[in-house]
């Protein structure tokens, strides 16, 4: 019934899944058309800016978007730029960069899993049930169709996910593994915040805010002031590195069908990105994201919204309260739609609706197991990821205006859902210790 952790059975399974993912990515890379995919038309824009900058043309003169798009995506564009310089076509360069980031996310997750088990379980025996649970969830992370597809197209989802995942995992390592990992984890957290800003500024703010909220609960620890300083410095540098942009999410155009993205766009802000201005713009961007969308996310009426005063900016307090008022509806829409019965407008939206059945089952199981187990086991270890999940779902729910882009952006939190399921279904009592005569005696983790 029990298998040895040190016998590397689980390690071999995880490596096999990583190799399968790499092979699958190679096949997809070779099979993709030479033109931007209809599932991600922004590939064309990103390929164009890679070629533009690689040829040393002034980025501020890049057609339509200027420097803003480049500044808000450098952690994606610079590696693609390097691939272009060594001979890859611009479109192939952005696709390969995204695919490599997706593979790195998988490797990072596997490395953390094996490190945690090695430290916390060591030479004891891991139950077959727990081993299979890890392997199953890891397989879902690697091959859930939409998540796999987005990380193979030349889009920013894969680099964004990698740096978010890296930042949240750094917080976990700092406070639960610590010791010799402290310095390198603090540095990784710092770098992750900066690079998240340069993958998508909005999520840069969220990862910085996540770290600050979490660290405020650990203020009695001696290293916390230093870590808070690191986070603040990362936010400042990340903000400075993307100065001149206020986001690059899809707005008008062809956005809207499930599995497609809108035309990338940027907005200039005088000198810096302000999180206050970013929040102020959320209702406006939500409306803009509805333009020409085949599957729009309806705007829920808010009793506090100012509608009687023409040509007057809305009151900031009212704006924020309306975001909170709409949060339950908008967040559930973001997580669960499109529905098969009401939201299908195309083949792509049908596929998205079918996959949402998996999401719905996963979320139902989370709620059911929380009630059954009267909480989340090892909750303290999940706090950073759950903070980010909450902020992201509320923010994305308020921001998204069409179901296609929302469905694509939802892939960034798949790892949080799977990690929560792992904690809820983990069987603590099923780790055993071998005695000197080769027999096993039960021992809880």
mmCIF file of C-alpha atoms in Angstrom, residues 10-26 97-115 134-145 147-149 151-152 157-166 169 411-412 414-415 418-419:
data_model
loop_
_atom_site.group_PDB
_atom_site.id
_atom_site.type_symbol
_atom_site.label_atom_id
_atom_site.label_comp_id
_atom_site.label_asym_id
_atom_site.label_seq_id
_atom_site.Cartn_x
_atom_site.Cartn_y
_atom_site.Cartn_z
ATOM 1 C CA UNK A 10 6.663 10.221 -7.302
ATOM 2 C CA UNK A 11 9.711 12.015 -8.650
ATOM 3 C CA UNK A 12 9.669 9.779 -11.708
ATOM 4 C CA UNK A 13 5.974 10.473 -12.264
ATOM 5 C CA UNK A 14 6.465 14.234 -12.083
ATOM 6 C CA UNK A 15 9.464 14.093 -14.407
ATOM 7 C CA UNK A 16 7.470 11.985 -16.848
ATOM 8 C CA UNK A 17 4.661 14.558 -16.874
ATOM 9 C CA UNK A 18 7.161 17.380 -17.449
ATOM 10 C CA UNK A 19 8.725 15.453 -20.345
ATOM 11 C CA UNK A 20 5.277 14.727 -21.807
ATOM 12 C CA UNK A 21 4.490 18.435 -21.575
ATOM 13 C CA UNK A 22 7.743 19.333 -23.328
ATOM 14 C CA UNK A 23 7.031 16.873 -26.140
ATOM 15 C CA UNK A 24 3.466 18.112 -26.452
ATOM 16 C CA UNK A 25 4.680 21.700 -26.619
ATOM 17 C CA UNK A 26 7.136 20.824 -29.379
ATOM 18 C CA UNK A 97 9.076 32.126 -25.273
ATOM 19 C CA UNK A 98 5.552 31.593 -23.960
ATOM 20 C CA UNK A 99 5.920 27.819 -24.223
ATOM 21 C CA UNK A 100 9.213 27.845 -22.324
ATOM 22 C CA UNK A 101 7.650 29.964 -19.582
ATOM 23 C CA UNK A 102 4.806 27.444 -19.356
ATOM 24 C CA UNK A 103 7.273 24.590 -19.040
ATOM 25 C CA UNK A 104 9.228 26.504 -16.383
ATOM 26 C CA UNK A 105 6.025 26.930 -14.349
ATOM 27 C CA UNK A 106 5.611 23.174 -14.412
ATOM 28 C CA UNK A 107 9.244 22.566 -13.406
ATOM 29 C CA UNK A 108 8.986 25.147 -10.614
ATOM 30 C CA UNK A 109 5.883 23.446 -9.204
ATOM 31 C CA UNK A 110 7.519 20.001 -9.365
ATOM 32 C CA UNK A 111 10.671 21.263 -7.672
ATOM 33 C CA UNK A 112 8.687 22.804 -4.812
ATOM 34 C CA UNK A 113 6.569 19.671 -4.326
ATOM 35 C CA UNK A 114 9.627 17.418 -4.111
ATOM 36 C CA UNK A 115 11.513 19.837 -1.851
ATOM 37 C CA UNK A 134 -0.200 14.785 -6.343
ATOM 38 C CA UNK A 135 0.363 13.155 -9.727
ATOM 39 C CA UNK A 136 -3.277 13.647 -10.785
ATOM 40 C CA UNK A 137 -3.397 17.344 -9.869
ATOM 41 C CA UNK A 138 0.006 17.908 -11.447
ATOM 42 C CA UNK A 139 -1.287 16.271 -14.632
ATOM 43 C CA UNK A 140 -4.301 18.604 -14.650
ATOM 44 C CA UNK A 141 -1.989 21.596 -14.226
ATOM 45 C CA UNK A 142 0.105 20.401 -17.156
ATOM 46 C CA UNK A 143 -2.647 19.412 -19.577
ATOM 47 C CA UNK A 144 -5.956 21.135 -18.789
ATOM 48 C CA UNK A 145 -6.773 22.077 -22.400
ATOM 49 C CA UNK A 147 -4.223 26.230 -19.746
ATOM 50 C CA UNK A 148 -2.027 24.182 -22.076
ATOM 51 C CA UNK A 149 -3.165 26.091 -25.171
ATOM 52 C CA UNK A 151 0.850 28.723 -22.625
ATOM 53 C CA UNK A 152 1.757 27.612 -26.154
ATOM 54 C CA UNK A 157 -0.397 34.454 -19.862
ATOM 55 C CA UNK A 158 2.531 32.041 -19.434
ATOM 56 C CA UNK A 159 5.184 34.587 -18.300
ATOM 57 C CA UNK A 160 2.607 36.279 -16.095
ATOM 58 C CA UNK A 161 1.710 32.984 -14.422
ATOM 59 C CA UNK A 162 5.349 31.998 -13.947
ATOM 60 C CA UNK A 163 6.340 35.187 -12.126
ATOM 61 C CA UNK A 164 3.184 35.214 -9.988
ATOM 62 C CA UNK A 165 3.742 31.587 -9.070
ATOM 63 C CA UNK A 166 7.396 32.321 -8.306
ATOM 64 C CA UNK A 169 6.009 30.258 -3.712
ATOM 65 C CA UNK A 411 -5.999 30.160 -16.315
ATOM 66 C CA UNK A 412 -3.635 32.216 -14.125
ATOM 67 C CA UNK A 414 -5.553 27.253 -11.883
ATOM 68 C CA UNK A 415 -2.550 26.413 -9.695
ATOM 69 C CA UNK A 418 -5.283 22.677 -7.502
ATOM 70 C CA UNK A 419 -3.129 23.505 -4.466
#
